[in-house]
Coordinates of C-alpha atoms and ligand atoms in Angstrom, one line a residue:
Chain A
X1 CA -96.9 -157.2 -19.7
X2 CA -97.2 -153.8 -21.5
X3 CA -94.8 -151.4 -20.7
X4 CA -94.7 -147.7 -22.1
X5 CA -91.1 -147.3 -22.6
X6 CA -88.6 -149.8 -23.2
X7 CA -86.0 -148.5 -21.6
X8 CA -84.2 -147.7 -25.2
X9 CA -85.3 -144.1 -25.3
X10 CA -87.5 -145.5 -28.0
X11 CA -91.4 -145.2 -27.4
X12 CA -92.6 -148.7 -27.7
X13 CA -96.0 -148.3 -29.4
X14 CA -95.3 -152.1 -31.0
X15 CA -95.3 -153.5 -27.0
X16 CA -99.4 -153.0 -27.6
X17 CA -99.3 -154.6 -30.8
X18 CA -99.5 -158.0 -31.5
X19 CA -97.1 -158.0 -33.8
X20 CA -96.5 -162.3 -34.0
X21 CA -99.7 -161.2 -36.6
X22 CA -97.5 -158.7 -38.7
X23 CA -97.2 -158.0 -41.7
X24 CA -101.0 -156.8 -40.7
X25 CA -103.8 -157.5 -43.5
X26 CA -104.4 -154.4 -44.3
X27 CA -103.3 -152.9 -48.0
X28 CA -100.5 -151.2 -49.1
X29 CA -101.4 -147.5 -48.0
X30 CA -104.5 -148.3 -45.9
X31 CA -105.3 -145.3 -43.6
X32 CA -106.4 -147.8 -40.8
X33 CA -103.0 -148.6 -39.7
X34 CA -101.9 -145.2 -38.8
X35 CA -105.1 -144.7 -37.0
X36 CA -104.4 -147.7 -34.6
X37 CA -101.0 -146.3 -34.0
X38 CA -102.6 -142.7 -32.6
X39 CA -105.3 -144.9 -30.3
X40 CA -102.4 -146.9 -29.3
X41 CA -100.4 -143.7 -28.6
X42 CA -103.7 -142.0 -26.9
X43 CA -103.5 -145.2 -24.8
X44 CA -99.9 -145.1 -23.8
X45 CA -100.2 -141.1 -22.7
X46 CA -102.8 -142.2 -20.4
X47 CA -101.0 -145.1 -18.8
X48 CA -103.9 -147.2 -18.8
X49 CA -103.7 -149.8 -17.1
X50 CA -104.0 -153.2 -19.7
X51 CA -105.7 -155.2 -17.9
X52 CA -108.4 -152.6 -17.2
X53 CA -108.8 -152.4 -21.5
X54 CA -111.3 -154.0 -23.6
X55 CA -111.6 -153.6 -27.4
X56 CA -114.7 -154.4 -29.2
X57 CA -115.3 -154.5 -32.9
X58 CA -117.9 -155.6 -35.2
X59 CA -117.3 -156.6 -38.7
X60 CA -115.0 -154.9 -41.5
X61 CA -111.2 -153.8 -42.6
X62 CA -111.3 -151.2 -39.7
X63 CA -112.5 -153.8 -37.3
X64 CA -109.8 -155.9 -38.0
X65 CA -107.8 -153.9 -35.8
X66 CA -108.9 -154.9 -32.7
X67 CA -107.1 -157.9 -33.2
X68 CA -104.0 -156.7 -33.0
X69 CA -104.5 -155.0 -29.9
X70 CA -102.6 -157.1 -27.2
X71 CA -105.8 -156.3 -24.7
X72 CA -108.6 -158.3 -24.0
X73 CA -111.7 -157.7 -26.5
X74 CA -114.3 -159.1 -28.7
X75 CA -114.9 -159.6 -32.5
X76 CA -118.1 -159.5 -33.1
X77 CA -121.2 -159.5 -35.9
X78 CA -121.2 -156.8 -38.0
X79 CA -123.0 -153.3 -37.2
X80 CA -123.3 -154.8 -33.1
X81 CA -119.6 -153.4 -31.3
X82 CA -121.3 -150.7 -29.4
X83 CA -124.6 -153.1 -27.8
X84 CA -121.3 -155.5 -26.8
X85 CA -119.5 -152.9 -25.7
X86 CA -122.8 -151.3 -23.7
X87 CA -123.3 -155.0 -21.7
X88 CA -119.5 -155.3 -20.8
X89 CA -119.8 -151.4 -19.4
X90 CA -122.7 -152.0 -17.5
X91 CA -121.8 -155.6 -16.3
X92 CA -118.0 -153.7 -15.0
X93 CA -118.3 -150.4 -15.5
X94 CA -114.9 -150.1 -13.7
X95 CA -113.0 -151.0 -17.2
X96 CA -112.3 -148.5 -20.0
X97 CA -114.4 -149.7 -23.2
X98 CA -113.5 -148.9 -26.4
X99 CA -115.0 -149.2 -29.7
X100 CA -113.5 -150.0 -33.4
X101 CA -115.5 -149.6 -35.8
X102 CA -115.6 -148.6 -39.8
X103 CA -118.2 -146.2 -41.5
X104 CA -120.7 -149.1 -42.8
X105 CA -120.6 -150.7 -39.3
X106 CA -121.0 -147.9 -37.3
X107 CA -123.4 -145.5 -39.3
X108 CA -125.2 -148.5 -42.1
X109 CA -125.6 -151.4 -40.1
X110 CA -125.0 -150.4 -36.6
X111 CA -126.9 -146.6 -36.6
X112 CA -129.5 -147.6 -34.5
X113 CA -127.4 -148.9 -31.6
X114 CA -125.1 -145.8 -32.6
X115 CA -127.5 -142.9 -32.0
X116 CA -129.1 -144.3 -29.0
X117 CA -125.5 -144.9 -27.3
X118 CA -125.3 -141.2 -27.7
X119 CA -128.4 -140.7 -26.1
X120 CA -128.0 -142.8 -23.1
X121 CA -124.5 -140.9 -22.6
X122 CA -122.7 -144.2 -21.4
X123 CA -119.0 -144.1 -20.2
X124 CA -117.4 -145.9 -23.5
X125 CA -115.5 -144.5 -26.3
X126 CA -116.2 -145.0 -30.1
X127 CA -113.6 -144.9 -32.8
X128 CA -115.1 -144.8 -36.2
X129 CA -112.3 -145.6 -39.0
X130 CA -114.2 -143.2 -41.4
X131 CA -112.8 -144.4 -45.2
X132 CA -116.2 -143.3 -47.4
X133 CA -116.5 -147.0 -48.2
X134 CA -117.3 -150.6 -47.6
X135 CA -113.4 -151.6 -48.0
X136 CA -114.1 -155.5 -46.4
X137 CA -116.8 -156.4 -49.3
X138 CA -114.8 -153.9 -52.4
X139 CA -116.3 -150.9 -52.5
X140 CA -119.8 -150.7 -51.8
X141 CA -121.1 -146.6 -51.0
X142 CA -121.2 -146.3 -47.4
X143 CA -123.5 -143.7 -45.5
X144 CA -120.2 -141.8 -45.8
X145 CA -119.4 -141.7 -49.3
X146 CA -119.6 -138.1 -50.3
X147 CA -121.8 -136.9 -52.6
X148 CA -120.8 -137.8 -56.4
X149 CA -118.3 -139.8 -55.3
X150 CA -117.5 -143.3 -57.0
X151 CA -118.1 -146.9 -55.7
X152 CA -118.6 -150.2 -57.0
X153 CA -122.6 -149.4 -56.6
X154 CA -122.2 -145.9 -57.5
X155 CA -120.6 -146.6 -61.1
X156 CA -121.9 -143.0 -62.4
X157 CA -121.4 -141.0 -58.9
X158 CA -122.9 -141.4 -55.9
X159 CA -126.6 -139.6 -55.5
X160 CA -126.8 -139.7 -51.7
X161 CA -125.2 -136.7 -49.1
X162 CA -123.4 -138.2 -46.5
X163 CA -124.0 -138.0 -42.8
X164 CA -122.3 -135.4 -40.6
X165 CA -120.9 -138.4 -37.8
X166 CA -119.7 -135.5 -35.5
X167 CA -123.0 -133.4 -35.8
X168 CA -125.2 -136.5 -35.6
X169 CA -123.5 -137.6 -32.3
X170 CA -123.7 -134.2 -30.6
X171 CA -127.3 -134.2 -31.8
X172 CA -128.4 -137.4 -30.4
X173 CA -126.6 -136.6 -26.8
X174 CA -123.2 -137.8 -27.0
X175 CA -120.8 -135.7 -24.6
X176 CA -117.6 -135.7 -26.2
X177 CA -117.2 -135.4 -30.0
X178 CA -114.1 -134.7 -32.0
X179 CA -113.1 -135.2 -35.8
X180 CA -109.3 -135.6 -36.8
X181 CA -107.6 -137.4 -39.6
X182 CA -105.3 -139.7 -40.5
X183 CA -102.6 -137.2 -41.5
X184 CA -102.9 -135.5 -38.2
X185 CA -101.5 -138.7 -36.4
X186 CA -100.5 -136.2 -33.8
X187 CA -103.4 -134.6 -32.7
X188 CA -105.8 -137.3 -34.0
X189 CA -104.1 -139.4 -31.0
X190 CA -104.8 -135.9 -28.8
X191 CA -108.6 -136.9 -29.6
X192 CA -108.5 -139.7 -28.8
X193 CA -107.0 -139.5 -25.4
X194 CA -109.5 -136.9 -24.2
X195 CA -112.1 -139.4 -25.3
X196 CA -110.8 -142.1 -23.1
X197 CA -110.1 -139.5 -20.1
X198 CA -114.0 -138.4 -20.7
X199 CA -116.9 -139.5 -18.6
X200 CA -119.9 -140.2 -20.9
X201 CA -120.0 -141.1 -23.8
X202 CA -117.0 -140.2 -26.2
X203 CA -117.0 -140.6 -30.1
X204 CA -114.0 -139.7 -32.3
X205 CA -114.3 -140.0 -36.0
X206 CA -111.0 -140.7 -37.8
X207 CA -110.8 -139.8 -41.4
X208 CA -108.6 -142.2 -43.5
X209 CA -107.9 -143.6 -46.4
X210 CA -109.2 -146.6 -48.8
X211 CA -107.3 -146.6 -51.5
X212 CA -107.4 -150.2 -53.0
X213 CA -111.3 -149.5 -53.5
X214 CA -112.3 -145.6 -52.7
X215 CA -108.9 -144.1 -54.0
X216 CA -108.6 -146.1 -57.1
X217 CA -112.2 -145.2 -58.4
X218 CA -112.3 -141.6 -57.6
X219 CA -108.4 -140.8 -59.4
X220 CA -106.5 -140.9 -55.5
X221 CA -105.3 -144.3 -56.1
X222 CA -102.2 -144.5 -53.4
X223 CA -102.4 -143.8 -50.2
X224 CA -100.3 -140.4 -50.4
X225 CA -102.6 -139.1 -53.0
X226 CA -105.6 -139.6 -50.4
X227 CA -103.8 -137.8 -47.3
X228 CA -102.6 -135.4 -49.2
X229 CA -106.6 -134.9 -50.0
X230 CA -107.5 -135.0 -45.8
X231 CA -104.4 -132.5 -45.6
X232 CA -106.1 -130.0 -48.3
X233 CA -109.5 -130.6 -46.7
X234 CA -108.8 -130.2 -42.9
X235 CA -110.2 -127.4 -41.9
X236 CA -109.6 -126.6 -37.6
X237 CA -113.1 -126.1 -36.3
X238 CA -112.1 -122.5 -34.8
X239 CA -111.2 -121.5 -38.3
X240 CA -114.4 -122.8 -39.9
X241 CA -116.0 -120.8 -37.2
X242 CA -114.9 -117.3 -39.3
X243 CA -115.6 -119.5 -43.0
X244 CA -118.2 -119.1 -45.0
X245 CA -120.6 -122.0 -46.4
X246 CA -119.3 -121.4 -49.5
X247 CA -115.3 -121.5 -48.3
X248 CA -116.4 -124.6 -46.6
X249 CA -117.2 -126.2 -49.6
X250 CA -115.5 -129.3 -50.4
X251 CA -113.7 -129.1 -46.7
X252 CA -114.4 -131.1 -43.3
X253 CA -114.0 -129.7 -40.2
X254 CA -111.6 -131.0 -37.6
X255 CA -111.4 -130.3 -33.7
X256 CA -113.5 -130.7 -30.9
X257 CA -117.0 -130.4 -30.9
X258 CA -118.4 -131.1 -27.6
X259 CA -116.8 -131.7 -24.1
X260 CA -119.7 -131.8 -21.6
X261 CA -120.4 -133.3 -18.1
X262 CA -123.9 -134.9 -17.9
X263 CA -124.9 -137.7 -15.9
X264 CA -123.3 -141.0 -17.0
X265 CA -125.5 -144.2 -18.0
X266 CA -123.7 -146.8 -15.1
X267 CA -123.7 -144.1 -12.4
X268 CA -127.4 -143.3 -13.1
X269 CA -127.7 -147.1 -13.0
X270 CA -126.0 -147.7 -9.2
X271 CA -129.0 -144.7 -8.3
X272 CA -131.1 -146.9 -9.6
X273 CA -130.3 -149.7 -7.9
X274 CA -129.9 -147.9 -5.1
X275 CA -133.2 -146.6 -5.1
X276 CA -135.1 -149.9 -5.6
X277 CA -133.7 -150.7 -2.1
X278 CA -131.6 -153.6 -3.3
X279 CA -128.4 -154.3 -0.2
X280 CA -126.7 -157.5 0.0
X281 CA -128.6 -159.8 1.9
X282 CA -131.0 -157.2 2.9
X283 CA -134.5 -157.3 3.1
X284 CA -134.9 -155.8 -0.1
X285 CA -137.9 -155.0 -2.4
X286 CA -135.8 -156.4 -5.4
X287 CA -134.0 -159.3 -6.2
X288 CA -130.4 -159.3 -6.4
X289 CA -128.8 -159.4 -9.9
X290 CA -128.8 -162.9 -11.1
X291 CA -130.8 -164.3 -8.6
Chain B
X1 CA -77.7 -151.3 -39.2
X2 CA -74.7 -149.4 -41.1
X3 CA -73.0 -152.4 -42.0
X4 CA -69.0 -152.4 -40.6
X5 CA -67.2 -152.0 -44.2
X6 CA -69.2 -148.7 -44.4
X7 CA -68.4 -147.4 -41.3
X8 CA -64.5 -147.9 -41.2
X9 CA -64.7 -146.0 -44.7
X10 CA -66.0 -142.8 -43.0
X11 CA -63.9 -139.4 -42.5
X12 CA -62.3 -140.3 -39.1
X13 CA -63.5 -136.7 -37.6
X14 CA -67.0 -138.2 -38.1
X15 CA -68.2 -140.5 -35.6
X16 CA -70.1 -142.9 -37.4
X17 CA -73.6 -142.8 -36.0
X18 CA -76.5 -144.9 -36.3
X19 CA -79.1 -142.9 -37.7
X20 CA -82.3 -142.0 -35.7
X21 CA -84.8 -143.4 -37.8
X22 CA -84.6 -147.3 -39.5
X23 CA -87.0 -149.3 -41.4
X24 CA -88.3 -153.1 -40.8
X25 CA -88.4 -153.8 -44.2
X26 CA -90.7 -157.6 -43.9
X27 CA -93.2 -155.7 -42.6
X28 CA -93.5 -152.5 -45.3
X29 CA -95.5 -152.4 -48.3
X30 CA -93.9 -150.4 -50.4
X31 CA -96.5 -147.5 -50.1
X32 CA -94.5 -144.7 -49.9
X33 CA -96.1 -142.6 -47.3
X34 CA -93.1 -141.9 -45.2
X35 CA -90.6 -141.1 -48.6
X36 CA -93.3 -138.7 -49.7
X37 CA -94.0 -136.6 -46.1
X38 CA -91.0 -136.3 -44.4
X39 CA -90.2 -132.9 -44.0
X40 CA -86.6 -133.4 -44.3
X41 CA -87.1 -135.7 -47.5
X42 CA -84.3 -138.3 -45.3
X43 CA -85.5 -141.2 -47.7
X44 CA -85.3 -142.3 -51.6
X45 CA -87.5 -144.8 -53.0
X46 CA -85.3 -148.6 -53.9
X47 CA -86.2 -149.8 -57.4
X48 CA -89.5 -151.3 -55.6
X49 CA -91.0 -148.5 -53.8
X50 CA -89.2 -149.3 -50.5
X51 CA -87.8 -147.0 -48.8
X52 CA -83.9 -146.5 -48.1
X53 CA -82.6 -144.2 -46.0
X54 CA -80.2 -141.9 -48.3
X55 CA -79.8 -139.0 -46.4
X56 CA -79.7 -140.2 -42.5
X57 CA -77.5 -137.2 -41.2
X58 CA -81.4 -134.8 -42.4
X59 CA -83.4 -136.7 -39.9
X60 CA -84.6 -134.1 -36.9
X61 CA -86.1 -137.3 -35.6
X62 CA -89.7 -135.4 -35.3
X63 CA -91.2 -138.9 -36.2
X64 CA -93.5 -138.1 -38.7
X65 CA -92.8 -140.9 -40.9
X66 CA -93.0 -143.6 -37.6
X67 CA -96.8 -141.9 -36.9
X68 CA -97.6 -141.7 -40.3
X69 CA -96.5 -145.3 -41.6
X70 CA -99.7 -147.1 -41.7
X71 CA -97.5 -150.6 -41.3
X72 CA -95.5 -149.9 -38.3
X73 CA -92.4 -150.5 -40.0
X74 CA -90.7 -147.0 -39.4
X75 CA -89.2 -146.5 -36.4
X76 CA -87.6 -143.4 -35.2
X77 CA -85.4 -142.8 -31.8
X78 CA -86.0 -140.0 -29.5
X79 CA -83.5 -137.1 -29.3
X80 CA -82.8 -136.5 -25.4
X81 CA -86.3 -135.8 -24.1
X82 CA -89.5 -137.6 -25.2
X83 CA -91.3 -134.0 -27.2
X84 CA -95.1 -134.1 -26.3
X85 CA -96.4 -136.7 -29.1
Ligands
TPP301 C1 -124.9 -158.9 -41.2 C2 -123.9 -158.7 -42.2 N1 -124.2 -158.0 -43.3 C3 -123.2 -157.7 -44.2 C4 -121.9 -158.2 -44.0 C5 -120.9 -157.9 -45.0 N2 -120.0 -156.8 -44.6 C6 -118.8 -157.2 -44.1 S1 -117.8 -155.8 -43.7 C7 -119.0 -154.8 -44.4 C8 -118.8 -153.3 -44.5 C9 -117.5 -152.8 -44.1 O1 -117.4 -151.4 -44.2 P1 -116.9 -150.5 -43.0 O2 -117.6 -150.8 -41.8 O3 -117.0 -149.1 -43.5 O4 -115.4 -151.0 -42.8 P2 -114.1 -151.0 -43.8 O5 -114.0 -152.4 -44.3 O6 -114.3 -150.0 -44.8 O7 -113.0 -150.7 -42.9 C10 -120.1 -155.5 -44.9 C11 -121.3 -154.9 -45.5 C12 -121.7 -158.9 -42.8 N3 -120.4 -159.3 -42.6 N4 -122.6 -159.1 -41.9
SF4_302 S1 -109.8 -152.6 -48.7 FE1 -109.5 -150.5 -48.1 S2 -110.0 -150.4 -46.0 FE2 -109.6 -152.6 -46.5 S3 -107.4 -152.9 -46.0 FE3 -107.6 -152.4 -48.2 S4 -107.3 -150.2 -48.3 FE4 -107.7 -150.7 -46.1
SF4_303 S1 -94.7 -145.6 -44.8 FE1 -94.1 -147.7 -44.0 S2 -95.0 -149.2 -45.3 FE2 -95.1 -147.2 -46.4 S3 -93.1 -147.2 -47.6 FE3 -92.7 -146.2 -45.6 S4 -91.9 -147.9 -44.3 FE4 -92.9 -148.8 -46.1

């Protein structure tokens, strides 16, 4: 069983881990470890309960992590986490569902089922490991890959703008939205736990670090040279507030960028059922689930 | 682990502590993250990028280098009270 301390003094972040699997697969400098440590630290400030825990992933680097969560949680195809993730919440909406996922899975693949999640406001959180790139395949652009940037498909600079996650999940409903970066470990983990502790639906983009196939191409080839870029880029979101477009340039905000309370998907669903007159063996005008 | 020899060769006034921060060395990588951002520059790189501990007695034990290792393999113990993480 998970405990939060272990007694030593020492805060036992590796007691979540499945560390029988370390080393972990990832490469030397990979942003995506340090952003599991900050969920796993969000997780033990809330004392959630582990058994009440699932983790669901699709397909990529970043998904890889939820295997080394020591919860219960699913693997699945790529782009897909977040429609799992939506039928385990509205099957047991009682447990606290959270979603792994990377840049391509989330915003290539998997933006349909992404910007109606926000919409439909339900109770699960979403992790995006945001790296620029398709690290899993080497190094394909993502929807994320900034503009001019390098990548295996972008040989001479990358002709597409990149999506604004954050802005595009307040846009399309979502009720809690917050940016933070890998080399913020402190407060990215602060984001993450007033995800979790939020109602609807929560989405926290993480910005980390590729450097085996986004750093290398675009001259940041270790892992320091690529948080030392997120710590030269950060920009707090009440600062950016007094910027100009201009000062912004080049920067990416950090913060939170919506906290609201609006009616949550499962709860609106129990009205439903409600409504449509269904009772245990009652008389009802509907059939019981399953039946 | 300060290895015994080491210790008994200390000034006696000294008590030899363990320091509050060690490494897990078969599961790092070698990638320099925690050498190159702690504040108190408490490690040097070894002759393959890992880190050793050269200057334990720095360490404010702010953990820095135990959030930022993206391997798990730094681990740093509290001072007194757990500070808000
Ligand atoms: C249906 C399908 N299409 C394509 C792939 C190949 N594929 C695997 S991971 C991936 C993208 C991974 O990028 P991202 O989600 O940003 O995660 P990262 O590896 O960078 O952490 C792709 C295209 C796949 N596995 N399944
Ligand atoms: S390819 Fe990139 S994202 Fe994947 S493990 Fe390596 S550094 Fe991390
Ligand atoms: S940050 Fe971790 S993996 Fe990187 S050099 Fe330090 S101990 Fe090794």
């Amino acid at each position: 069983m998970v405990a939060p301390e272990d007694g030593s003094g020492r805060t036992d972040v590796l007691s979540y881990l499945r560390v029988d699997r370390f080393p972990h697969l990832w490469c030397p400098g990979c942003g995506h470890g340090i952003v599991l440590g900050a969920l796993v630290r969000a997780i033990m400030r809330l004392e959630l309960d582990p058994r009440r825990v699932v983790v669901v992933s699709g397909i990529g680097c970043a998904a890889r992590a939820a295997g080394y969560l020591n919860f219960d949680g699913v693997h699945t195809t790529h782009g897909r986490a977040i429609a799992f993730a939506s039928g385990i919440k509205l099957a047991r909406p009682e447990l606290e569902v959270i979603v792994i996922t990377g840049d391509g899975d989330l915003a290539a693949i998997g933006g349909n089922h992404f910007v109606h999640a926000c919409r439909r406001n339900m109770g699960i959180t979403v992790v995006c490991f945001n790296n620029s790139i398709y690290g899993m395949t080497s190094g394909q652009y993502s929807p994320m890959t900034p503009y001019h940037a390098m990548a295996t498909t972008a040989p001479y600079g990358h002709i597409e703008r990149p999506f604004d996650l954050c802005a595009l999940a307040a846009g399309c409903g979502a009720t809690y939205v917050a940016r933070g970066a890998a080399y913020f470990p402190a407060r990215l983990a602060d984001y993450i736990a007033g995800g979790l502790r939020h109602k609807g639906f929560a989405f926290i983009e993480a910005v980390t670090q590729c450097p085996t196939y986004f750093g290398r191409r675009n001259k940041m080839p270790r892992g320091v040279d690529l948080l030392r870029w997120q710590k030269e880029r950060a920009v707090p979101v009440e600062r950016a507030a007094r910027m100009t477009p201009e000062e912004l340039e080049g920067k990416f905000t950090v913060g939170v960028f919506r906290d609201a309370e609006e009616l949550e998907y499962t709860e609106e669903y129990d009205r439903i059922i409600a409504l449509a007159g269904y009772r245990e063996g009652g008389e009802s005008g509907c059939p019981a689930p399953g039946r | 682990m300060p290895n015994e020899a080491e210790a008994d060769s200390r000034s006696p006034v000294t008590e030899p502590v363990e320091p509050p921060v060690s490494i897990r060395r078969e599961w790092c990588k070698a990638c320099g993250i925690c050498i190159e951002f702690c504040p108190k520059k408490v490690f040097d790189a070894d002759e393959e990028g890992h880190p050793i501990i050269a200057r334990p007695e720095e360490c404010s034990s702010c953990q820095i280098c135990e959030q930022l290792c993206p391997d798990f393999a730094v681990s740093v113990r509290r001072k007194r009270r757990a500070p808000k993480s």
